[in-house]
PDB file of C-alpha atoms in Angstrom:
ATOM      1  CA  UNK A  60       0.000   0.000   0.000  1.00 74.00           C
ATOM      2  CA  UNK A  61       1.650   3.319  -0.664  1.00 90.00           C
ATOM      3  CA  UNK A  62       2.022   5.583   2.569  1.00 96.00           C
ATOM      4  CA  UNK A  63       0.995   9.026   2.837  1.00 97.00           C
ATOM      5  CA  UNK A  64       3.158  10.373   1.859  1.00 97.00           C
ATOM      6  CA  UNK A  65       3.446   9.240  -1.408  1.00 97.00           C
ATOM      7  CA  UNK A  66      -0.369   9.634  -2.092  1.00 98.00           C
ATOM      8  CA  UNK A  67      -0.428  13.265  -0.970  1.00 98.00           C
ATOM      9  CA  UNK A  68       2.897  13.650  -3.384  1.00 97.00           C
ATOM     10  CA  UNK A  69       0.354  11.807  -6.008  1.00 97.00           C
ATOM     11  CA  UNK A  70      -2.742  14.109  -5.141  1.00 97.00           C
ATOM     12  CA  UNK A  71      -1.010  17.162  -4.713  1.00 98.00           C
ATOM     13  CA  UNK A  72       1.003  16.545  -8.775  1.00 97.00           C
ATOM     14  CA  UNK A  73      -2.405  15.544 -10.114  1.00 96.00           C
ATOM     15  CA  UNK A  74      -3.849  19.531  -9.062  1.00 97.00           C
ATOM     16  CA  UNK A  75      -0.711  20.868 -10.150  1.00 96.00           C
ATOM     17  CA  UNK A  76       0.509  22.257  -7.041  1.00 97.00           C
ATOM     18  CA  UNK A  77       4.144  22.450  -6.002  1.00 97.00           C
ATOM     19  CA  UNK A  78       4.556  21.766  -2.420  1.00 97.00           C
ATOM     20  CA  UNK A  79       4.927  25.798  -1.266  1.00 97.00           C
ATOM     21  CA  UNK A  80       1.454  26.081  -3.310  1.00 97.00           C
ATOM     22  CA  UNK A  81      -0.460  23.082  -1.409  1.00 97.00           C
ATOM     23  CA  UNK A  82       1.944  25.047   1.847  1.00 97.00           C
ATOM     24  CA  UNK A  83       0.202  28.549   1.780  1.00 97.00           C
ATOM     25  CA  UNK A  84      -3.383  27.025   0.540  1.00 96.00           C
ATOM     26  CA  UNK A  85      -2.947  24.801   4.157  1.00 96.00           C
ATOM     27  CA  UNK A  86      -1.073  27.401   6.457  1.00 96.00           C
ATOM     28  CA  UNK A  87       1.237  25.038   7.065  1.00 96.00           C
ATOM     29  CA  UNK A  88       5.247  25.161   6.449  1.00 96.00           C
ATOM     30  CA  UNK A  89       6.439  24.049   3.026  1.00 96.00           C
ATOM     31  CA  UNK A  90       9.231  22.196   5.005  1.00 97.00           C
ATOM     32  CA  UNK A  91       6.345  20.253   6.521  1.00 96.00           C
ATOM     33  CA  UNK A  92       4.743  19.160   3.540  1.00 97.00           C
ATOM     34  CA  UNK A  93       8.161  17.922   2.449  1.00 97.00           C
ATOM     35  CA  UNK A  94       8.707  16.006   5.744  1.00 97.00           C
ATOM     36  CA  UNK A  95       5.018  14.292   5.550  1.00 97.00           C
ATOM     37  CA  UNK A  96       6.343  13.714   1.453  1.00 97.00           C
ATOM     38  CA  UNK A  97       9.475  12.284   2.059  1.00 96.00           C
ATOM     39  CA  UNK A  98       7.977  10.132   5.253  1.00 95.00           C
ATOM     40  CA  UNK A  99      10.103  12.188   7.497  1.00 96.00           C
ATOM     41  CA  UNK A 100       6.972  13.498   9.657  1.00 95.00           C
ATOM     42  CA  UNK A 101       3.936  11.766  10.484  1.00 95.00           C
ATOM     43  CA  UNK A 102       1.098  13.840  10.091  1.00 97.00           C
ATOM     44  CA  UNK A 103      -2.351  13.956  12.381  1.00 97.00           C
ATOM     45  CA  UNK A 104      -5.483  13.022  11.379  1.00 98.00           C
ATOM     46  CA  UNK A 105      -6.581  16.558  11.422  1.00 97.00           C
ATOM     47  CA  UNK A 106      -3.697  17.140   9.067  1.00 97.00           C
ATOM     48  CA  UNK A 107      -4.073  15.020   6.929  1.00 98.00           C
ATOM     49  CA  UNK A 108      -7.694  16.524   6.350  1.00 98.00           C
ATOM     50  CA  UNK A 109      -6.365  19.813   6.389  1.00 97.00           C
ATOM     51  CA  UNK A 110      -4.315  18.851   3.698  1.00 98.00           C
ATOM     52  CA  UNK A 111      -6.924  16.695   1.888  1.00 98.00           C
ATOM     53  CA  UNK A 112      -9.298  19.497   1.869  1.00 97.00           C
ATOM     54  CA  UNK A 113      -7.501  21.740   0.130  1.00 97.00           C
ATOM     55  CA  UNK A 114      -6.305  19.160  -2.430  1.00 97.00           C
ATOM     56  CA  UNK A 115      -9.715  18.963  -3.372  1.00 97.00           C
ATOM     57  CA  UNK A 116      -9.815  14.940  -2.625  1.00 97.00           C
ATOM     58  CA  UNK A 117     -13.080  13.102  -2.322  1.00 97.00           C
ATOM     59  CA  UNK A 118     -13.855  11.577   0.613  1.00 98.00           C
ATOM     60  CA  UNK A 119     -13.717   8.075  -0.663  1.00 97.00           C
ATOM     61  CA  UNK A 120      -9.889   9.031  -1.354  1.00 97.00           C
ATOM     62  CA  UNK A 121      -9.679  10.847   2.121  1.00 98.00           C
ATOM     63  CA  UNK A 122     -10.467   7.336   4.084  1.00 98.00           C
ATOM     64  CA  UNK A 123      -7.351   5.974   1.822  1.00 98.00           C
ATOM     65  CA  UNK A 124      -4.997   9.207   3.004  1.00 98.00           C
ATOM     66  CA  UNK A 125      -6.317   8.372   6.862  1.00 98.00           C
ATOM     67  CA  UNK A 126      -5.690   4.637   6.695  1.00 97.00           C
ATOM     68  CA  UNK A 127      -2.077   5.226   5.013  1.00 97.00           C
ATOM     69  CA  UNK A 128      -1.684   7.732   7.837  1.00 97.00           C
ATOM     70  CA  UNK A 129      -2.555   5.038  10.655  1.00 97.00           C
ATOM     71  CA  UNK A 130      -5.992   6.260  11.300  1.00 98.00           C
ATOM     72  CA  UNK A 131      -9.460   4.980  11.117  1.00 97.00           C
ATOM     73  CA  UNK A 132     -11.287   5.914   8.080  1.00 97.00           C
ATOM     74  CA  UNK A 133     -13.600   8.946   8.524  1.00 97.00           C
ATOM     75  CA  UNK A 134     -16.602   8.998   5.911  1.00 98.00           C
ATOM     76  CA  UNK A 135     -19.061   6.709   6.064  1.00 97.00           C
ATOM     77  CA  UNK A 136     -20.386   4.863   2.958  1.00 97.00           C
ATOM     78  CA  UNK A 137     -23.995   4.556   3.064  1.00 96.00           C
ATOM     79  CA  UNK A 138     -26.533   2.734   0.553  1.00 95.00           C
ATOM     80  CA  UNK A 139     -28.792   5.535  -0.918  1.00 95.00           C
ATOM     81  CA  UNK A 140     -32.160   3.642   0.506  1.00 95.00           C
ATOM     82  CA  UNK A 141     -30.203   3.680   3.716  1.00 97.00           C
ATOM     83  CA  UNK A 142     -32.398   5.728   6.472  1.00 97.00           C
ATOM     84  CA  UNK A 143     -30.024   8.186   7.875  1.00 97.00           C
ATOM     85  CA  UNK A 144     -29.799   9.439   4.183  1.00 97.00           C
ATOM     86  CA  UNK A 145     -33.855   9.695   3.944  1.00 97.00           C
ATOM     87  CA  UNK A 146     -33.801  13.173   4.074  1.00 97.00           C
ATOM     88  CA  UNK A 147     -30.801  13.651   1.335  1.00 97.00           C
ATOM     89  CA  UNK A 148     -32.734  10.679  -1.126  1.00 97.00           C
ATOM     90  CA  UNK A 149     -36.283  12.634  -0.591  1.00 97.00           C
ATOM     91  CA  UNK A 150     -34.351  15.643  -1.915  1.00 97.00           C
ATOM     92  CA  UNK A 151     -33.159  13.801  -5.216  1.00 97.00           C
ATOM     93  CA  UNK A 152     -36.631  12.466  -5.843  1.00 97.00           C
ATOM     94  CA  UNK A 153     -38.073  15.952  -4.887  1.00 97.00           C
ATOM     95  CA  UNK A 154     -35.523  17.166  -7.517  1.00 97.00           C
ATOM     96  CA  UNK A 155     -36.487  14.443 -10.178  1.00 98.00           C
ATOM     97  CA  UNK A 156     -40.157  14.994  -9.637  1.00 97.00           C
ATOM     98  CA  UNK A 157     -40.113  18.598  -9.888  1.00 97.00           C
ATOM     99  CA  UNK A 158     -38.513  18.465 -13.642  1.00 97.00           C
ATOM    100  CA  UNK A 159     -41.461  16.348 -14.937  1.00 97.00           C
ATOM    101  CA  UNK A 160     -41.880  16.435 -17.761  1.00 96.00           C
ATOM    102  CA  UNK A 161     -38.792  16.176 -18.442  1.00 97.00           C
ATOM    103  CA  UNK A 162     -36.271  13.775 -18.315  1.00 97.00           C
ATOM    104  CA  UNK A 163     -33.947  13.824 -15.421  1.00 98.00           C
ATOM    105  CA  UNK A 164     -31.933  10.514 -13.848  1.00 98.00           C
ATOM    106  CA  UNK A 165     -29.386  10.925 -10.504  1.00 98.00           C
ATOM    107  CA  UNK A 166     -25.872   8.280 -10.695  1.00 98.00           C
ATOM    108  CA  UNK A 167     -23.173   7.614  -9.017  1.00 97.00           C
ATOM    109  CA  UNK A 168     -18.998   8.025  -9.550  1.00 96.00           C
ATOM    110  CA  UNK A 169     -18.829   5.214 -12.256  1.00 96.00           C
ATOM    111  CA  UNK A 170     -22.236   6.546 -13.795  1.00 97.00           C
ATOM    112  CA  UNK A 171     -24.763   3.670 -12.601  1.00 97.00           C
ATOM    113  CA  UNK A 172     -28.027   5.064 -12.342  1.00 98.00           C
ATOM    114  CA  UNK A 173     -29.444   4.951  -8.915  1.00 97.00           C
ATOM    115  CA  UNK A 174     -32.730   6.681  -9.382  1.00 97.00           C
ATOM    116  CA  UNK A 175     -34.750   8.075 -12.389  1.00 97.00           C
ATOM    117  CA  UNK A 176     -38.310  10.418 -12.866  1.00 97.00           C
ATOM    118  CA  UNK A 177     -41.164   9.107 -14.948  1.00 96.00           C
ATOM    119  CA  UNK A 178     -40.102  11.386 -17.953  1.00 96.00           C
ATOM    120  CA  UNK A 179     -37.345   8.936 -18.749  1.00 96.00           C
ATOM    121  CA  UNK A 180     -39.286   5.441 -19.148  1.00 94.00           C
ATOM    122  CA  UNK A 181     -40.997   6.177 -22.691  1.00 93.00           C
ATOM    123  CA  UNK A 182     -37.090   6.080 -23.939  1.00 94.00           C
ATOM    124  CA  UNK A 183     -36.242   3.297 -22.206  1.00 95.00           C
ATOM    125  CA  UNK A 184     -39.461   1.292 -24.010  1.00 92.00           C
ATOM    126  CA  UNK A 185     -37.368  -0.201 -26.924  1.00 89.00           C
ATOM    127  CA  UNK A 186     -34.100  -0.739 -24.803  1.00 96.00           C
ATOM    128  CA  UNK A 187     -32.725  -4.522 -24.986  1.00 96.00           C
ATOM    129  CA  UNK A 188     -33.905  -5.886 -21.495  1.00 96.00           C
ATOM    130  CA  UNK A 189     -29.524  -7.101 -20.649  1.00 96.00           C
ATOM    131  CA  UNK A 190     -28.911  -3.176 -20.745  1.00 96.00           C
ATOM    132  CA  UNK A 191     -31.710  -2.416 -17.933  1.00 97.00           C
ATOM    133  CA  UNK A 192     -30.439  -5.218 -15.599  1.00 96.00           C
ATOM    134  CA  UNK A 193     -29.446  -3.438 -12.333  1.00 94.00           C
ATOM    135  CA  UNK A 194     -27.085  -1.743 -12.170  1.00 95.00           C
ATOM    136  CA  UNK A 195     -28.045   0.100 -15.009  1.00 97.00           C
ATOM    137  CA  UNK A 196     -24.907   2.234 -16.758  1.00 97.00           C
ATOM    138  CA  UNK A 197     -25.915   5.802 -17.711  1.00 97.00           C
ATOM    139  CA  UNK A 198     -22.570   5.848 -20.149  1.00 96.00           C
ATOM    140  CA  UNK A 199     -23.463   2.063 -21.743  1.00 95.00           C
ATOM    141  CA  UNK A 200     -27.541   2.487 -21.730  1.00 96.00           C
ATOM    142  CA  UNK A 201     -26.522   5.557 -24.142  1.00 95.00           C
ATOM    143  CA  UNK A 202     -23.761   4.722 -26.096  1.00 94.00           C
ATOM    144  CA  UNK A 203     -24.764   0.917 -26.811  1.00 94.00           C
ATOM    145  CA  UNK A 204     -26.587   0.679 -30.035  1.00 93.00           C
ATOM    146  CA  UNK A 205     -29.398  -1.919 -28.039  1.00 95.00           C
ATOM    147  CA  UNK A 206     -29.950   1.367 -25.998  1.00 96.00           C
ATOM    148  CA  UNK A 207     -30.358   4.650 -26.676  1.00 95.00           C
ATOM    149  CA  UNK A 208     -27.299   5.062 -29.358  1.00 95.00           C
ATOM    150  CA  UNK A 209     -30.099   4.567 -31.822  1.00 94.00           C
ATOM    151  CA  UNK A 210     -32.251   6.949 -31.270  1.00 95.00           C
ATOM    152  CA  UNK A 211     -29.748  10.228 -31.328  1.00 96.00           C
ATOM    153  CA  UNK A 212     -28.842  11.617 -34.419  1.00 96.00           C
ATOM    154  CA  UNK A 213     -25.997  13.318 -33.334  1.00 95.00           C
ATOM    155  CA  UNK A 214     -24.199  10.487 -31.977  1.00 94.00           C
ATOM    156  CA  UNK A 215     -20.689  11.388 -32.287  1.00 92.00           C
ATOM    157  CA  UNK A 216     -21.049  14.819 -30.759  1.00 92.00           C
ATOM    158  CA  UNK A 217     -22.740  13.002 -27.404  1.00 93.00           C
ATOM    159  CA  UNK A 218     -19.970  10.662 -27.256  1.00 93.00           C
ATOM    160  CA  UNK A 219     -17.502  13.499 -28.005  1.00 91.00           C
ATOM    161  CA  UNK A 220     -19.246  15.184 -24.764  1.00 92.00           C
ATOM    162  CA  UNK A 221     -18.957  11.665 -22.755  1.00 93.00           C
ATOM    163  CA  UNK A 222     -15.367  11.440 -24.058  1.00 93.00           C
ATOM    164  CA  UNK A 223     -14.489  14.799 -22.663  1.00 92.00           C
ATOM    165  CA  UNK A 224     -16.184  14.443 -19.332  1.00 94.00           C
ATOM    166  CA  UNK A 225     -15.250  11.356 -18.500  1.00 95.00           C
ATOM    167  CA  UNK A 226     -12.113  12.177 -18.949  1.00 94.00           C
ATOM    168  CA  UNK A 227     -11.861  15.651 -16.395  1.00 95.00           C
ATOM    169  CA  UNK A 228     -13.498  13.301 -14.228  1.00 95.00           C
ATOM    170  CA  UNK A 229     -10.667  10.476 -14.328  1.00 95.00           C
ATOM    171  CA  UNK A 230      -7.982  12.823 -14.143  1.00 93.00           C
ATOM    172  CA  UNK A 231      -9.780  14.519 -10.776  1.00 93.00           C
ATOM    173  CA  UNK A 232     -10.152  11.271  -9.200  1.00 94.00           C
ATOM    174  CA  UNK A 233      -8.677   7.907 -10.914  1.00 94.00           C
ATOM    175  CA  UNK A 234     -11.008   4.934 -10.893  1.00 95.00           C
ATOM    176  CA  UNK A 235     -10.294   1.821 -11.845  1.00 95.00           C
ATOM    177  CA  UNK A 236     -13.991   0.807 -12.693  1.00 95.00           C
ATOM    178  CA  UNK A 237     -14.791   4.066 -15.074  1.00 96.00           C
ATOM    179  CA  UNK A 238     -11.610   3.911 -16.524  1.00 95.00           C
ATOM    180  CA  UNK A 239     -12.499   0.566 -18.019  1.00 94.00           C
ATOM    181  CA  UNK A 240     -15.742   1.763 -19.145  1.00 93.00           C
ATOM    182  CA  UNK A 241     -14.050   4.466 -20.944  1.00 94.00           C
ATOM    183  CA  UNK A 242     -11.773   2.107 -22.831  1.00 92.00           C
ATOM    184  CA  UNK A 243     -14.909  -0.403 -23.481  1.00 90.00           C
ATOM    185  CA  UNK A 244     -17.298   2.334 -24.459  1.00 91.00           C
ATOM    186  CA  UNK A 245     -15.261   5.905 -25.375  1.00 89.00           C
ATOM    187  CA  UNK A 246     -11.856   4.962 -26.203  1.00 72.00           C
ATOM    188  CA  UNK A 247     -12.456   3.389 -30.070  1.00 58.00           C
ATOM    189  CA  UNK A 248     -13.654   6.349 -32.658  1.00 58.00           C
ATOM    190  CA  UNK A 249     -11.385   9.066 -30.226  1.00 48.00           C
ATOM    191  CA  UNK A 250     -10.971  10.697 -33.164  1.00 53.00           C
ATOM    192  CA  UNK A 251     -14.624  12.414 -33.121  1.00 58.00           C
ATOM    193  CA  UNK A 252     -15.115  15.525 -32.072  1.00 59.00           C
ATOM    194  CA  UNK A 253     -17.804  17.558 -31.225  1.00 58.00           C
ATOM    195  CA  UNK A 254     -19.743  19.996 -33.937  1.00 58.00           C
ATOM    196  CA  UNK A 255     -19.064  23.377 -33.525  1.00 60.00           C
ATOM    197  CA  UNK A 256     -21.854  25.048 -31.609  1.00 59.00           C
ATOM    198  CA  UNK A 257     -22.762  28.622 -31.066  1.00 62.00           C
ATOM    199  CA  UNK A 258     -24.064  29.095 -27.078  1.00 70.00           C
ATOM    200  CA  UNK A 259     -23.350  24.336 -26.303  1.00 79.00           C
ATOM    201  CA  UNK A 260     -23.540  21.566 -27.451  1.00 87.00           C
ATOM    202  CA  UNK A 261     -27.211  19.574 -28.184  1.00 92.00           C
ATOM    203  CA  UNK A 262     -28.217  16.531 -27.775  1.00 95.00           C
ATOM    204  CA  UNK A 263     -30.773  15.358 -30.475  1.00 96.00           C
ATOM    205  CA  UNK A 264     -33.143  12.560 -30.280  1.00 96.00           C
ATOM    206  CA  UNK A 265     -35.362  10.855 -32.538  1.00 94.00           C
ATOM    207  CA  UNK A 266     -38.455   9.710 -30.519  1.00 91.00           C
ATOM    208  CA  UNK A 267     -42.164   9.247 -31.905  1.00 86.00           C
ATOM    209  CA  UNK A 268     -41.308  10.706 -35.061  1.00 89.00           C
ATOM    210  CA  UNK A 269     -39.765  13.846 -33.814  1.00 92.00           C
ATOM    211  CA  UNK A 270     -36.402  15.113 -33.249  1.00 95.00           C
ATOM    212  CA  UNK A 271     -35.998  16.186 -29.851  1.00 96.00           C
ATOM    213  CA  UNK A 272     -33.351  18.874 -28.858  1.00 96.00           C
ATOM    214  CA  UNK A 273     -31.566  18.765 -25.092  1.00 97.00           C
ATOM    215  CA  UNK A 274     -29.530  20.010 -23.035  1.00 96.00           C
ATOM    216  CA  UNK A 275     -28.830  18.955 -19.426  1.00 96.00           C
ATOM    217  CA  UNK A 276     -27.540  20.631 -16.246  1.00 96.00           C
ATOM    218  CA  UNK A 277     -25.655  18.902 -12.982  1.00 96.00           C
ATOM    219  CA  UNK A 278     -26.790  18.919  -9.868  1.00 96.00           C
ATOM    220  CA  UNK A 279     -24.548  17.359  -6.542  1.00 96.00           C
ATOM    221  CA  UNK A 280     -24.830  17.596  -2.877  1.00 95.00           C
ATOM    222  CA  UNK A 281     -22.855  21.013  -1.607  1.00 93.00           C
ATOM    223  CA  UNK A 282     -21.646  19.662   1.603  1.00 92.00           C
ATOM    224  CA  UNK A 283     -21.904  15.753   2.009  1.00 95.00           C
ATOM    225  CA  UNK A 284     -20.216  13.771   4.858  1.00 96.00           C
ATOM    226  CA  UNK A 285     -21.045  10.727   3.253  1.00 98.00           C
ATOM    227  CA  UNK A 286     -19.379   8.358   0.490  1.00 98.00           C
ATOM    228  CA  UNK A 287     -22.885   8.039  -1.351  1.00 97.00           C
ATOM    229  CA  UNK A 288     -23.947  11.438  -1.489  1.00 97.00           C
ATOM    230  CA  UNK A 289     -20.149  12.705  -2.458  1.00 97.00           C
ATOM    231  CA  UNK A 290     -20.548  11.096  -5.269  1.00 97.00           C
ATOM    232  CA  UNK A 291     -24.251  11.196  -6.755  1.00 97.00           C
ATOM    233  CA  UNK A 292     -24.825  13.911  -9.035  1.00 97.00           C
ATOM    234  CA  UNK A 293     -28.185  14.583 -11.023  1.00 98.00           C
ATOM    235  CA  UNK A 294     -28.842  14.991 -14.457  1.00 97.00           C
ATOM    236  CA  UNK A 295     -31.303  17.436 -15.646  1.00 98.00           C
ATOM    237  CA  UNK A 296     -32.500  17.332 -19.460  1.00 97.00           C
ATOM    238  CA  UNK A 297     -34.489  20.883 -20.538  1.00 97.00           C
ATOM    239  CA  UNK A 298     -35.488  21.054 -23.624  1.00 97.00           C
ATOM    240  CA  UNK A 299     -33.791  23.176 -26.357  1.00 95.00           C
ATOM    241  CA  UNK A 300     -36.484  24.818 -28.344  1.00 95.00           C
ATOM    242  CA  UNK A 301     -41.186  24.996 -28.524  1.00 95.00           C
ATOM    243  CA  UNK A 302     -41.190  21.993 -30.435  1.00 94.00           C
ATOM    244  CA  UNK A 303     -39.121  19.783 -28.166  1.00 95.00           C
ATOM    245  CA  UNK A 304     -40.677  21.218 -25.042  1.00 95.00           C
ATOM    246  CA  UNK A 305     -43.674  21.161 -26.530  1.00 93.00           C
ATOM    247  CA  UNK A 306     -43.513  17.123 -27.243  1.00 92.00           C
ATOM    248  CA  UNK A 307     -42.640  16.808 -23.583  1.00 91.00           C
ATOM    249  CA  UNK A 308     -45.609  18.924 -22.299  1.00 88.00           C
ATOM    250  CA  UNK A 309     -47.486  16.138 -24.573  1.00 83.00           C
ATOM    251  CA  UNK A 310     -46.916  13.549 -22.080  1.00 72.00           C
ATOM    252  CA  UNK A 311     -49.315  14.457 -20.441  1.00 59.00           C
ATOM    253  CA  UNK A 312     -50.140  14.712 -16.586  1.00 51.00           C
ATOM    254  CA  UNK A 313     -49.650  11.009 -15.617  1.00 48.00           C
ATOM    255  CA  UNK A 314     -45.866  11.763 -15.682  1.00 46.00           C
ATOM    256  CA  UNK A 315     -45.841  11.904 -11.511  1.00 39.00           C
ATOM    257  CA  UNK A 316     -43.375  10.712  -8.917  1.00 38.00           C
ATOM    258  CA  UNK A 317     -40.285   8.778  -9.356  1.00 42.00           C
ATOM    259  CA  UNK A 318     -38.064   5.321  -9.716  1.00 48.00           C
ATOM    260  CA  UNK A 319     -35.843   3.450  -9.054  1.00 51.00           C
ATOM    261  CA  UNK A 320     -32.910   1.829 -11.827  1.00 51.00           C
TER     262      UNK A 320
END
């Protein structure tokens, strides 16, 4: 296992800080940080947070610093159904049911999808039954062409957009797990790119005859303490122009509440 000092040396290269950077950010010595570097100086618990914190690491990586410091892990990692996170989960659904009629769908760090509104289902209606097998993969239910590949026109912009985002979010926080989805699913064809566009990119879909025009927006917890809710983020898809909101308006009011992946 490496020590901690050689994953804050890791952490600390991946934000581009030199060690008098990550030094005045902390209010700490840039002789200490070299000490707790070079294994020299064993840091506290409360500095190894101190340090974490301003490195920016998530708190699935801060348990790792604490253990390779000698300490018990911190953060707690929670199921979402779990009841001390009731009130946090009846947020996200409050969230996803609010944005009816449109489509919006909350995952987690390697992009399973945890919890969906009704808006989403009518796309979901023609998907091979293997992809919707729990857990259900937001980045392989839309780039698999028994999914939703399909159905968007623009395909190679949207996996232009995975490509790039996937990518930020490896090189913020490696994982394993989403780095082999992003050789299996983004890593043949890197050589599209998206369209040029004049305010963002769109996403287009063909669905009952119509092309549909989206855009979507990301919403995460400000201030979590926990594992789970450091790492689920909501996705929010508004529609782009009258016809395509006016196609989701057509739904209808049965569109009410929310589910589960």
């Amino acid at each position: 296992m490496d020590t901690i000092g050689e994953l804050l040396r890791q952490w600390r290269h991946r934000r581009r800080l030199s060690q008098l950077d990550l030094a005045i950010a902390a209010d700490v010595s840039a002789r200490h940080v070299s000490l707790v570097e070079t294994g020299r100086s064993n840091p506290s618990a409360a500095m190894v947070l101190r340090l974490a914190d301003h490195l920016d690491v998530p708190l699935r990586d801060r348990n790792r610093l604490l253990l390779a410091a000698g300490f018990a892990p911190r953060y707690a990692e929670r199921p979402l159904d779990d009841e001390a996170l009731s009130a946090a989960r009846n947020a996200v659904e409050r969230v996803l049911r609010a944005h009816e009629p449109y489509p919006a769908l909350a995952f987690d760090r390697r992009w399973n999808i945890v919890m969906t509104n009704r808006a989403v289902e009518p796309f979901l209606a023609e998907v091979d039954p293997e992809l919707l097998r729990p857990p259900v993969n937001l980045l392989r239910l839309g780039l698999d062409p028994r999914g939703l590949a399909r159905l968007v026109v623009n395909l190679a912009d949207v996996r232009a957009v995975f490509r790039s985002r996937i990518r930020r979010q490896l090189a913020a926080a490696p994982d394993p797990g989403l780095a082999a989805l992003y050789e299996e699913l983004l890593e043949p064809g890197a050589e599209d790119a998206p369209a040029d566009a004049d305010v963002m990119i769109h996403m287009i879909v063909r669905f009952g005859g119509r092309e549909l025009r989206l855009f979507s927006t990301i919403t995460t917890f400000g201030t979590p303490q926990d594992i789970t809710l450091d790492e689920v983020a909501v996705e929010s898809y508004y529609p782009a122009d009258a016809e395509s909101a006016a196609c989701f308006e057509g739904f209808g009011p049965g569109l009410t509440g929310s589910g589960r992946a």
